[in-house]
Short mmCIF file of C-alpha atoms in Angstrom, two decimals:
data_model
loop_
_atom_site.label_atom_id
_atom_site.label_comp_id
_atom_site.label_asym_id
_atom_site.label_seq_id
_atom_site.Cartn_x
_atom_site.Cartn_y
_atom_site.Cartn_z
CA MET A 1 5.28 12.27 -22.80
CA PRO A 2 5.40 11.04 -18.82
CA TRP A 3 1.61 9.53 -18.77
CA LEU A 4 3.04 7.48 -21.13
CA HIS A 5 5.80 6.76 -19.82
CA THR A 6 4.19 4.65 -16.86
CA VAL A 7 2.57 2.54 -18.81
CA THR A 8 4.46 -0.60 -17.98
CA LEU A 9 4.55 0.24 -14.09
CA LEU A 10 0.79 0.92 -13.92
CA LEU A 11 0.13 -2.77 -15.00
CA GLY A 12 3.54 -4.21 -13.38
CA PHE A 13 1.98 -4.11 -10.03
CA TYR A 14 -0.27 -7.50 -10.54
CA LEU A 15 2.86 -8.83 -11.24
CA ILE A 16 3.43 -8.64 -7.15
CA SER A 17 4.75 -11.25 -6.16
CA ASP A 18 3.67 -13.28 -2.90
CA ILE A 19 6.06 -13.26 -0.33
CA ASN A 20 5.24 -14.33 3.57
CA LEU A 21 3.77 -11.73 5.86
CA ALA A 22 4.99 -9.85 8.56
CA LEU A 23 3.43 -7.43 10.82
CA ALA A 24 5.33 -3.94 11.37
CA THR A 25 5.54 -2.17 14.31
CA ASP A 26 2.65 0.20 14.51
CA PRO A 27 3.79 3.59 13.94
CA VAL A 28 2.40 4.77 16.63
CA ASP A 29 4.25 2.18 18.93
CA LEU A 30 7.51 2.72 17.09
CA GLY A 31 7.79 6.47 17.68
CA ARG A 32 7.10 5.92 21.35
CA SER A 33 9.62 3.26 21.68
CA ILE A 34 11.82 6.52 19.73
CA TYR A 35 10.85 8.42 22.38
CA GLU A 36 10.92 7.18 25.13
CA LYS A 37 13.69 4.95 24.81
CA GLY A 38 16.23 5.48 21.88
CA ILE A 39 14.87 1.69 20.20
CA GLY A 40 14.03 1.90 16.49
CA ARG A 41 12.48 -0.39 13.84
CA ASP A 42 13.31 -3.70 15.20
CA GLY A 43 14.38 -3.39 18.16
CA ARG A 44 17.87 -1.53 16.80
CA GLU A 45 19.60 1.24 19.18
CA ILE A 46 19.29 4.44 17.32
CA GLY A 47 23.22 6.11 17.38
CA ALA A 48 22.81 9.96 16.57
CA VAL A 49 25.78 12.06 17.61
CA ILE A 50 25.99 15.46 19.89
CA HIS A 51 29.42 18.30 19.75
CA LYS A 52 29.90 17.44 16.01
CA SER A 53 31.90 14.15 17.39
CA ILE A 54 30.46 12.05 20.79
CA SER A 55 28.54 9.72 19.17
CA LEU A 56 25.82 7.70 21.58
CA LYS A 57 23.03 5.00 21.29
CA GLY A 58 19.48 4.07 22.61
CA ALA A 59 18.50 4.94 26.14
CA ALA A 60 21.20 8.04 25.74
CA ILE A 61 19.84 10.07 23.77
CA ALA A 62 15.73 9.42 24.38
CA CYS A 63 14.07 12.79 23.31
CA ILE A 64 11.86 12.07 26.22
CA GLY A 65 15.52 13.00 28.69
CA CYS A 66 15.03 16.59 27.34
CA HIS A 67 11.49 17.13 26.21
CA GLY A 68 9.62 15.60 28.65
CA SER A 69 7.09 12.73 29.12
CA ASP A 70 4.41 14.79 27.58
CA ALA A 71 6.62 16.26 25.13
CA ARG A 72 6.17 20.24 26.79
CA GLY A 73 9.81 20.34 26.57
CA GLY A 74 11.33 22.80 29.85
CA GLY A 75 14.48 24.10 31.17
CA GLU A 76 17.24 22.05 32.71
CA ALA A 77 20.90 23.58 34.00
CA PHE A 78 21.61 25.30 30.60
CA VAL A 79 18.99 23.53 28.15
CA GLN A 80 16.18 24.72 27.73
CA ALA A 81 14.27 22.34 25.34
CA PRO A 82 11.42 23.29 23.26
CA ASP A 83 8.19 22.40 22.63
CA ILE A 84 7.89 19.48 20.17
CA ARG A 85 4.30 18.27 20.17
CA TRP A 86 4.02 17.57 16.36
CA LEU A 87 0.64 20.04 16.78
CA ASN A 88 2.96 22.90 18.41
CA LEU A 89 6.04 22.09 16.40
CA SER A 90 3.59 22.18 12.82
CA LYS A 91 1.48 25.27 13.91
CA PRO A 92 1.55 28.50 11.26
CA TYR A 93 3.47 30.12 14.49
CA PRO A 94 4.35 28.02 16.65
CA ALA A 95 5.65 28.91 19.89
CA ARG A 96 9.53 28.35 20.12
CA ARG A 97 12.13 30.31 21.56
CA ILE A 98 13.49 34.01 21.52
CA ALA A 99 15.74 34.83 18.09
CA ALA A 100 13.91 30.71 16.49
CA SER A 101 11.77 30.77 13.60
CA SER A 102 8.25 30.95 13.40
CA MET A 103 8.14 28.56 10.23
CA SER A 104 5.52 25.41 10.88
CA TYR A 105 7.76 22.08 10.09
CA ASP A 106 6.29 19.30 7.90
CA GLN A 107 7.55 16.46 7.02
CA SER A 108 10.29 16.71 5.50
CA SER A 109 11.90 20.07 7.57
CA PHE A 110 11.34 17.67 10.18
CA SER A 111 13.67 14.74 9.08
CA LYS A 112 16.03 17.58 8.14
CA VAL A 113 16.25 18.93 11.16
CA LEU A 114 16.55 15.44 13.26
CA ARG A 115 19.17 14.31 11.28
CA THR A 116 21.13 17.99 10.28
CA GLY A 117 20.35 20.06 12.86
CA LEU A 118 19.22 22.16 10.61
CA THR A 119 15.69 23.50 10.97
CA ALA A 120 12.68 24.04 8.73
CA THR A 121 15.21 28.17 7.74
CA ASP A 122 18.11 26.42 7.98
CA ARG A 123 18.98 27.80 11.20
CA ARG A 124 21.84 25.67 12.64
CA LEU A 125 20.39 24.02 16.37
CA ASP A 126 22.54 23.39 19.58
CA PRO A 127 25.19 20.92 19.45
CA ILE A 128 23.65 19.67 22.24
CA MET A 129 20.65 18.47 19.64
CA PRO A 130 22.08 15.27 19.17
CA ARG A 131 21.94 14.76 15.10
CA PHE A 132 20.31 10.99 14.95
CA ASP A 133 20.52 7.80 12.73
CA LEU A 134 16.91 7.25 11.63
CA ALA A 135 15.15 5.74 8.68
CA ASP A 136 11.99 7.21 6.94
CA ASP A 137 9.51 5.27 9.18
CA GLU A 138 10.77 6.05 12.32
CA ILE A 139 10.92 9.77 11.76
CA ASN A 140 7.34 9.21 10.81
CA GLY A 141 6.29 6.94 13.36
CA LEU A 142 7.72 9.69 15.49
CA ILE A 143 5.89 12.19 13.63
CA VAL A 144 2.52 9.88 14.33
CA TYR A 145 3.39 10.10 18.54
CA LEU A 146 4.31 13.58 18.42
CA GLY A 147 -0.07 13.70 17.80
CA THR A 148 -1.27 11.55 20.05
CA ILE A 149 1.51 12.04 23.15
CA ASP A 150 -0.49 14.56 25.33
CA GLN A 151 -3.73 12.69 24.22
CA PRO A 152 -5.15 10.94 26.79
CA GLU A 153 -6.33 7.40 26.72
CA HIS A 154 -9.68 7.97 26.54
CA THR A 155 -9.42 10.74 23.72
CA GLU A 156 -7.70 8.61 21.94
CA GLN A 157 -10.56 7.08 19.68
CA ASN A 158 -12.09 10.42 18.85
CA ARG A 159 -8.84 11.94 17.58
CA LEU A 160 -9.09 11.11 13.21
CA ILE A 161 -6.15 9.37 11.82
CA ILE A 162 -5.30 9.24 8.39
CA LEU A 163 -3.62 6.43 7.51
CA GLY A 164 -1.82 5.66 4.12
CA LEU A 165 -1.03 2.96 2.04
CA LEU A 166 1.78 1.84 -0.14
CA PRO A 167 4.48 -1.45 -1.08
CA LYS A 168 7.39 -0.96 0.43
CA SER A 169 10.29 0.63 -1.03
CA GLY A 170 11.90 -0.71 -4.56
CA GLN A 171 8.63 -3.00 -5.29
CA ASN A 172 6.86 -0.45 -7.72
CA THR A 173 8.55 3.03 -8.96
CA LEU A 174 5.52 5.17 -9.20
CA ALA A 175 4.91 3.93 -5.90
CA ASP A 176 8.21 4.87 -4.29
CA ALA A 177 7.81 8.29 -6.78
CA LEU A 178 4.50 9.52 -4.54
CA ASP A 179 5.74 8.46 -1.11
CA SER A 180 8.17 11.09 -2.02
CA LYS A 181 6.18 13.38 -3.14
CA LEU A 182 4.13 12.94 0.21
CA LYS A 183 7.09 13.29 2.08
CA ASN A 184 7.60 16.74 1.09
CA CYS A 185 3.90 18.93 0.73
CA PRO A 186 4.86 22.10 0.11
CA THR A 187 4.01 24.99 3.29
CA THR A 188 0.65 26.65 2.42
CA GLU A 189 0.43 29.86 1.01
CA ASN A 190 -1.01 30.75 4.10
CA GLY A 191 1.03 28.86 6.98
CA SER A 192 -1.59 26.17 6.59
CA PRO A 193 0.15 22.88 8.74
CA ILE A 194 0.53 20.22 6.67
CA THR A 195 -1.65 17.31 8.86
CA ALA A 196 0.99 13.80 8.34
CA ILE A 197 -0.02 10.45 7.08
CA ASP A 198 0.29 7.50 9.17
CA MET A 199 1.89 5.48 6.00
CA LEU A 200 1.23 1.71 6.25
CA TYR A 201 4.19 0.26 4.13
CA PHE A 202 2.96 -3.41 2.62
CA ASP A 203 4.34 -6.27 1.14
CA THR A 204 1.69 -7.93 -0.85
CA PRO A 205 -2.36 -6.86 -0.79
CA GLU A 206 -2.66 -8.87 1.88
CA ASP A 207 0.26 -8.01 4.35
CA ALA A 208 -2.04 -4.31 3.57
CA MET A 209 -4.72 -5.10 4.76
CA ILE A 210 -3.05 -6.42 8.51
CA LYS A 211 -1.65 -4.21 8.13
CA LEU A 212 -4.60 -1.63 7.87
CA ASN A 213 -7.20 -3.65 10.14
CA ASN A 214 -4.59 -3.52 13.08
CA ARG A 215 -4.18 -0.01 13.24
CA LEU A 216 -7.88 0.40 12.78
CA SER A 217 -9.07 -1.77 15.70
CA LYS A 218 -7.37 0.60 17.99
CA ASN A 219 -8.80 3.67 15.82
CA MET A 220 -11.65 3.74 13.81
CA ASN A 221 -12.24 6.87 13.62
CA ALA A 222 -10.13 7.34 10.42
CA LEU A 223 -9.75 7.80 6.87
CA VAL A 224 -7.45 5.67 4.07
CA LEU A 225 -5.96 8.39 1.84
CA ALA A 226 -4.37 7.73 -1.69
CA PRO A 227 -3.98 4.12 -1.03
CA PHE A 228 -2.13 2.20 -3.68
CA LEU A 229 -4.53 0.34 -5.23
CA LEU A 230 -3.29 -0.80 -8.52
CA GLY A 231 -4.60 -4.52 -9.71
CA TRP A 232 -6.33 -5.42 -6.04
CA GLU A 233 -9.16 -2.53 -6.31
CA GLN A 234 -12.00 -5.89 -5.49
CA GLN A 235 -10.01 -7.69 -2.93
CA TYR A 236 -9.75 -4.09 -1.04
CA VAL A 237 -13.44 -3.02 -1.24
CA GLU A 238 -14.15 -6.14 -0.20
CA ALA A 239 -11.85 -6.04 2.91
CA MET A 240 -13.32 -2.36 3.46
CA GLN A 241 -16.94 -3.37 3.22
CA HIS A 242 -16.94 -4.59 7.61
CA ASN A 243 -16.16 -0.65 8.09
CA ASN A 244 -17.30 2.51 7.15
CA VAL A 245 -14.19 4.11 7.02
CA PRO A 246 -13.61 6.92 3.80
CA THR A 247 -10.50 6.06 1.70
CA VAL A 248 -10.50 8.95 -0.29
CA LEU A 249 -7.87 10.21 -3.32
CA PRO A 250 -6.89 6.27 -4.32
CA PHE A 251 -4.50 5.72 -6.90
CA SER A 252 -5.96 2.99 -8.71
CA VAL A 253 -6.23 2.58 -12.52
CA LEU A 254 -10.60 1.94 -12.26
CA ASN A 255 -13.82 3.56 -10.91
CA PRO A 256 -14.56 3.17 -7.30
CA PRO A 257 -16.25 -0.04 -7.33
CA ASP A 258 -20.31 0.39 -5.95
CA GLU A 259 -21.35 0.69 -2.55
CA SER A 260 -18.00 1.34 -1.95
CA ASN A 261 -17.09 4.78 0.12
CA TRP A 262 -14.15 6.19 -2.18
CA VAL A 263 -13.89 9.96 -2.19
CA PHE A 264 -12.64 12.31 -4.95
CA PRO A 265 -11.44 9.16 -7.03
CA PHE A 266 -10.34 9.97 -10.84
CA PRO A 267 -11.59 9.31 -13.79
CA GLY A 268 -10.97 5.49 -14.16
CA LEU A 269 -10.51 3.93 -16.81
CA GLU A 270 -14.85 3.05 -17.20
CA SER A 271 -14.90 6.46 -16.86
CA GLN A 272 -12.74 7.00 -19.85
CA ILE A 273 -13.89 4.94 -22.16
CA LEU A 274 -17.62 6.04 -22.12
CA ALA A 275 -15.88 10.06 -22.30
CA LEU A 276 -14.74 8.36 -25.49
CA LEU A 277 -17.78 6.51 -26.83
CA LYS A 278 -19.83 9.90 -26.34
CA SER A 279 -17.32 11.77 -28.07
CA ALA A 280 -17.46 9.62 -30.80
CA LYS A 281 -20.55 9.12 -30.96
CA ALA A 282 -20.45 13.13 -30.76
CA GLU A 283 -18.77 13.15 -34.27
CA GLY A 284 -21.34 10.55 -36.15
CA TYR A 285 -19.75 7.14 -36.02
CA MET A 286 -22.65 4.86 -35.99
CA GLN A 287 -20.94 1.70 -35.12
CA LEU A 288 -17.86 0.57 -32.70
CA ARG A 289 -14.85 -2.06 -33.17
CA ILE A 290 -13.35 -3.16 -30.19
CA TYR A 291 -9.89 -4.54 -29.92
CA SER A 292 -8.47 -5.70 -26.58
CA GLU A 293 -6.45 -9.22 -25.82
CA PRO A 294 -8.28 -11.88 -24.98
CA LYS A 295 -5.55 -13.75 -22.14
CA ASN A 296 -4.81 -10.35 -20.42
CA SER A 297 -8.43 -10.16 -17.59
CA LEU A 298 -8.11 -6.19 -18.10
CA SER A 299 -8.04 -5.79 -21.40
CA THR A 300 -11.25 -8.68 -21.83
CA LYS A 301 -13.11 -6.23 -18.39
CA LEU A 302 -12.94 -3.42 -20.16
CA ALA A 303 -14.41 -4.64 -23.61
CA ALA A 304 -17.45 -6.08 -22.01
CA VAL A 305 -18.02 -2.76 -19.69
CA ALA A 306 -17.00 -0.72 -22.80
CA ALA A 307 -19.75 -3.20 -24.64
CA LYS A 308 -22.73 -3.48 -22.42
CA MET A 309 -21.64 0.91 -22.67
CA ALA A 310 -22.32 0.95 -25.88
CA SER A 311 -26.00 -1.08 -25.65
CA THR A 312 -27.35 1.05 -22.46
CA TYR A 313 -26.64 4.16 -23.37
CA GLY A 314 -27.29 4.00 -27.35
CA MET A 315 -24.36 5.13 -28.99
CA LEU A 316 -22.55 2.49 -31.00
CA GLU A 317 -23.38 -0.49 -32.77
CA ILE A 318 -20.33 -3.01 -32.20
CA ILE A 319 -19.18 -5.30 -35.19
CA ASN A 320 -16.10 -7.01 -35.58
CA ASN A 321 -13.26 -7.17 -38.16
CA SER A 322 -14.97 -8.69 -40.65
CA GLU A 323 -18.16 -7.20 -40.88
CA ALA A 324 -16.09 -3.82 -40.61
CA ILE A 325 -15.18 -3.82 -44.34
CA TYR A 326 -18.61 -3.72 -45.43
CA GLN A 327 -20.27 -0.94 -43.87
CA LYS A 328 -20.65 2.39 -45.10
CA ASN A 329 -20.96 3.84 -41.53
CA LYS A 330 -18.22 5.60 -40.17
CA ILE A 331 -16.58 3.07 -37.92
CA ALA A 332 -14.79 4.12 -34.22
CA ILE A 333 -12.10 1.51 -32.94
CA LEU A 334 -11.49 1.16 -29.25
CA TRP A 335 -8.26 0.58 -28.12
CA LEU A 336 -8.33 -2.15 -24.89
CA LYS A 337 -4.87 -3.74 -25.31
CA GLN A 338 -1.36 -1.34 -26.93
CA PHE A 339 -1.79 1.10 -29.12
CA ASP A 340 -0.78 -0.93 -32.56
CA THR A 341 0.06 1.68 -35.92
CA ASP A 342 1.06 -1.85 -37.75
CA GLN A 343 -2.86 -3.31 -36.98
CA ILE A 344 -4.29 0.07 -37.79
CA ASN A 345 -2.15 0.78 -41.65
CA GLN A 346 -3.00 -2.74 -42.48
CA ASN A 347 -6.88 -3.60 -41.29
CA SER A 348 -8.08 -0.07 -41.28
CA LEU A 349 -10.05 2.02 -43.05
CA LYS A 350 -9.03 5.92 -43.76
CA ASP A 351 -12.77 7.16 -42.07
CA GLU A 352 -12.43 5.05 -39.13
CA LEU A 353 -11.43 6.54 -35.40
CA ALA A 354 -9.01 5.43 -32.79
CA LEU A 355 -10.23 5.71 -29.35
CA ILE A 356 -7.66 4.89 -27.04
CA PRO A 357 -7.28 5.55 -23.23
CA ALA A 358 -3.45 7.11 -22.63
CA ILE A 359 -2.42 3.85 -20.73
CA PHE A 360 -2.48 1.80 -23.77
CA ILE A 361 -0.10 3.93 -25.51
CA LYS A 362 3.50 2.59 -25.80
CA PRO A 363 5.57 4.45 -24.32
CA SER A 364 7.81 5.72 -27.02
CA LEU A 365 5.11 7.16 -28.84
CA ALA A 366 3.65 10.29 -28.77
CA ILE A 367 0.34 12.94 -29.38
CA GLY A 368 0.35 13.98 -32.91
CA ASN A 369 3.60 11.78 -34.08
CA PHE A 370 2.75 8.22 -34.89
CA GLN A 371 4.20 8.11 -38.14
CA GLY A 372 3.38 6.06 -40.75
CA ASP A 373 -0.50 5.99 -39.05
CA SER A 374 -3.08 6.09 -41.64
CA LEU A 375 -5.65 7.33 -39.09
CA GLN A 376 -6.87 10.04 -39.40
CA LYS A 377 -8.41 11.12 -36.11
CA LYS A 378 -7.02 9.77 -32.60
CA TYR A 379 -9.14 10.47 -29.78
CA ILE A 380 -7.03 9.69 -26.90
CA ALA A 381 -8.00 10.00 -23.12
CA TYR A 382 -6.31 11.32 -19.66
CA PRO A 383 -8.35 11.05 -16.55
CA TYR A 384 -6.62 14.55 -16.04
CA ASN A 385 -5.55 17.45 -18.21
CA PRO A 386 -2.00 16.24 -18.89
CA LYS A 387 -0.88 19.95 -19.72
CA ILE A 388 -0.30 23.01 -18.17
CA ALA A 389 -2.52 25.37 -20.15
CA GLY A 390 -0.39 28.22 -22.40
CA SER A 391 2.93 25.77 -21.85
CA SER A 392 4.84 23.03 -24.03
CA VAL A 393 5.14 20.82 -19.80
CA TRP A 394 3.27 17.64 -19.97
CA ARG A 395 1.57 16.98 -15.75
CA THR A 396 3.23 13.17 -14.81
CA PRO A 397 0.27 11.21 -12.37
CA ILE A 398 2.67 10.72 -9.80
CA ASP A 399 2.58 15.16 -9.55
CA VAL A 400 -1.14 15.30 -9.88
CA TRP A 401 -2.28 12.67 -7.57
CA ALA A 402 0.16 13.97 -4.67
CA GLY A 403 -1.12 17.73 -5.13
CA ALA A 404 -4.64 16.80 -4.88
CA VAL A 405 -3.14 14.89 -1.67
CA CYS A 406 -1.33 17.23 -0.46
CA LYS A 407 -4.37 20.29 -1.06
CA PHE A 408 -6.16 17.53 1.59
CA LEU A 409 -3.83 17.24 3.94
CA SER A 410 -4.12 21.55 3.90
CA LEU A 411 -7.99 21.64 4.24
CA VAL A 412 -7.46 19.03 7.31
CA GLY A 413 -4.68 20.87 9.02
CA GLU A 414 -6.71 24.18 8.55
CA LYS A 415 -10.08 23.44 9.28
CA SER A 416 -9.83 20.14 11.31
CA ILE A 417 -12.29 18.51 8.59
CA SER A 418 -13.40 15.19 9.88
CA ARG A 419 -14.21 11.78 7.96
CA ASN A 420 -17.61 12.50 7.84
CA LYS A 421 -17.82 15.97 6.84
CA LEU A 422 -15.82 16.49 3.87
CA PRO A 423 -15.67 18.70 2.00
CA GLU A 424 -18.48 18.50 -1.83
CA ILE A 425 -15.88 20.20 -4.02
CA LEU A 426 -11.52 19.48 -3.83
CA GLN A 427 -9.69 21.95 -6.11
CA TRP A 428 -5.61 22.68 -6.31
CA GLU A 429 -3.54 24.89 -8.45
CA ASN A 430 -5.88 26.41 -10.98
CA ASP A 431 -7.57 24.12 -13.40
CA PHE A 432 -7.89 20.82 -10.67
CA PHE A 433 -10.99 19.78 -8.47
CA LEU A 434 -13.03 16.89 -8.06
CA TYR A 435 -15.90 15.52 -6.59
CA ASP A 436 -16.11 13.95 -3.19
CA LYS A 437 -18.34 11.12 -4.75
CA PRO A 438 -19.18 11.42 -8.44
CA GLY A 439 -21.34 8.38 -10.02
CA LEU A 440 -19.76 7.08 -13.64
CA ASP A 441 -21.39 10.20 -15.69
CA LEU A 442 -19.72 12.79 -13.54
CA LEU A 443 -16.76 10.80 -13.42
CA SER A 444 -17.11 10.22 -17.04
CA ASN A 445 -16.98 14.04 -17.53
CA GLN A 446 -14.71 15.31 -15.85
CA VAL A 447 -12.05 13.00 -18.35
CA PHE A 448 -9.32 14.71 -20.24
CA ILE A 449 -10.02 13.91 -24.34
CA TYR A 450 -6.78 15.28 -26.66
CA LYS A 451 -7.66 14.98 -30.04
CA GLY A 452 -5.05 14.32 -32.38
CA ILE A 453 -5.88 14.78 -35.92
CA LYS A 454 -3.12 13.39 -38.72
CA TYR A 455 -4.30 13.97 -41.99
CA LEU A 456 -3.39 11.68 -44.98
CA GLN A 457 -0.63 12.40 -47.45
#
């Protein structure tokens, strides 16, 4: 099951080691350098090929030479250079040369045309257009710069910028997959442009905040979209307390911390626990036993949260292992460590109900396939419905998060929304929706509970 195979990856981000911090080139500055001088990251001369075989470097292939200082293009000799401002390229029907395609560009198709000369509709450009040797972050910087190139300096502070935060490539498999998805958001059905993300790649959480604060110092009219916060949620919140910048669709296993400006969060582990406790109480379970991992700080924190919820909501009485065998009431077990079927077989009673956030299930196990399990019932909590309706296909967390982000990017491009006027509900596909700033109860109501039942033989 796709979600279950990500457990160790989700927790693995907590183990990122400290390394020397180094500020990367600002995406706007990087894009300007490529556009005006043909100089890329770390001062390297960008290489390119024209007429299929002629290799050029640096200033000889700088975009400014043909497209002009304002990127509006124009004619010179026999060359007609188009307007390549990003606002124009990403329009549903941007102005193009006669017989040119009316399809808009997104980050994926723009990368393709720069590297191969093939347009969004696979039309081959004139061979005088260079085929560039550009890395992903260099292309992203060029897109960001093309989005600001015709803006007067005094209006820069009024332009909404969308920032992303992801670990550098190779540090986390989930983050790499999310990055790939966000670079390939599909074009919307009505042709709405997909707004580009100014992605900041970091080594450590400390490095992430240095890069983010450096970018925000130039323009506070921003929002942070889909930052990868696994394992450093509280550190991020504390670092962002000095500003009012929204954090939209955070990639986190925990709920939005109190007083945070998080928008459209998925239900975190706290709301998943509450949803499981509510389900147990609705089934008539009166007592709760909690399995946690004493040496795991996340597990022990969640155990304390669960005990407080059980008391605050008047749902279940907390009991320990030695008491359990003498109780006649139905007992629920909340698993806040890796689910262990061997432990279930040895210590559990016939009427017990296992409550399990999906993150604590072994990747090798699948719902409805707990061999040798003596429990009758298992309730498993997900932050979204993991199964496509009427299908046997299981959704991956990356597909779901990326789908929400791409939908948000299309809304920004279509409606030109501001950070102070975000929609109250984000809805995509047919059965997914998120609220802008939900509380704990509302988040818990969004949790999907899979009720896996296995009767004893």
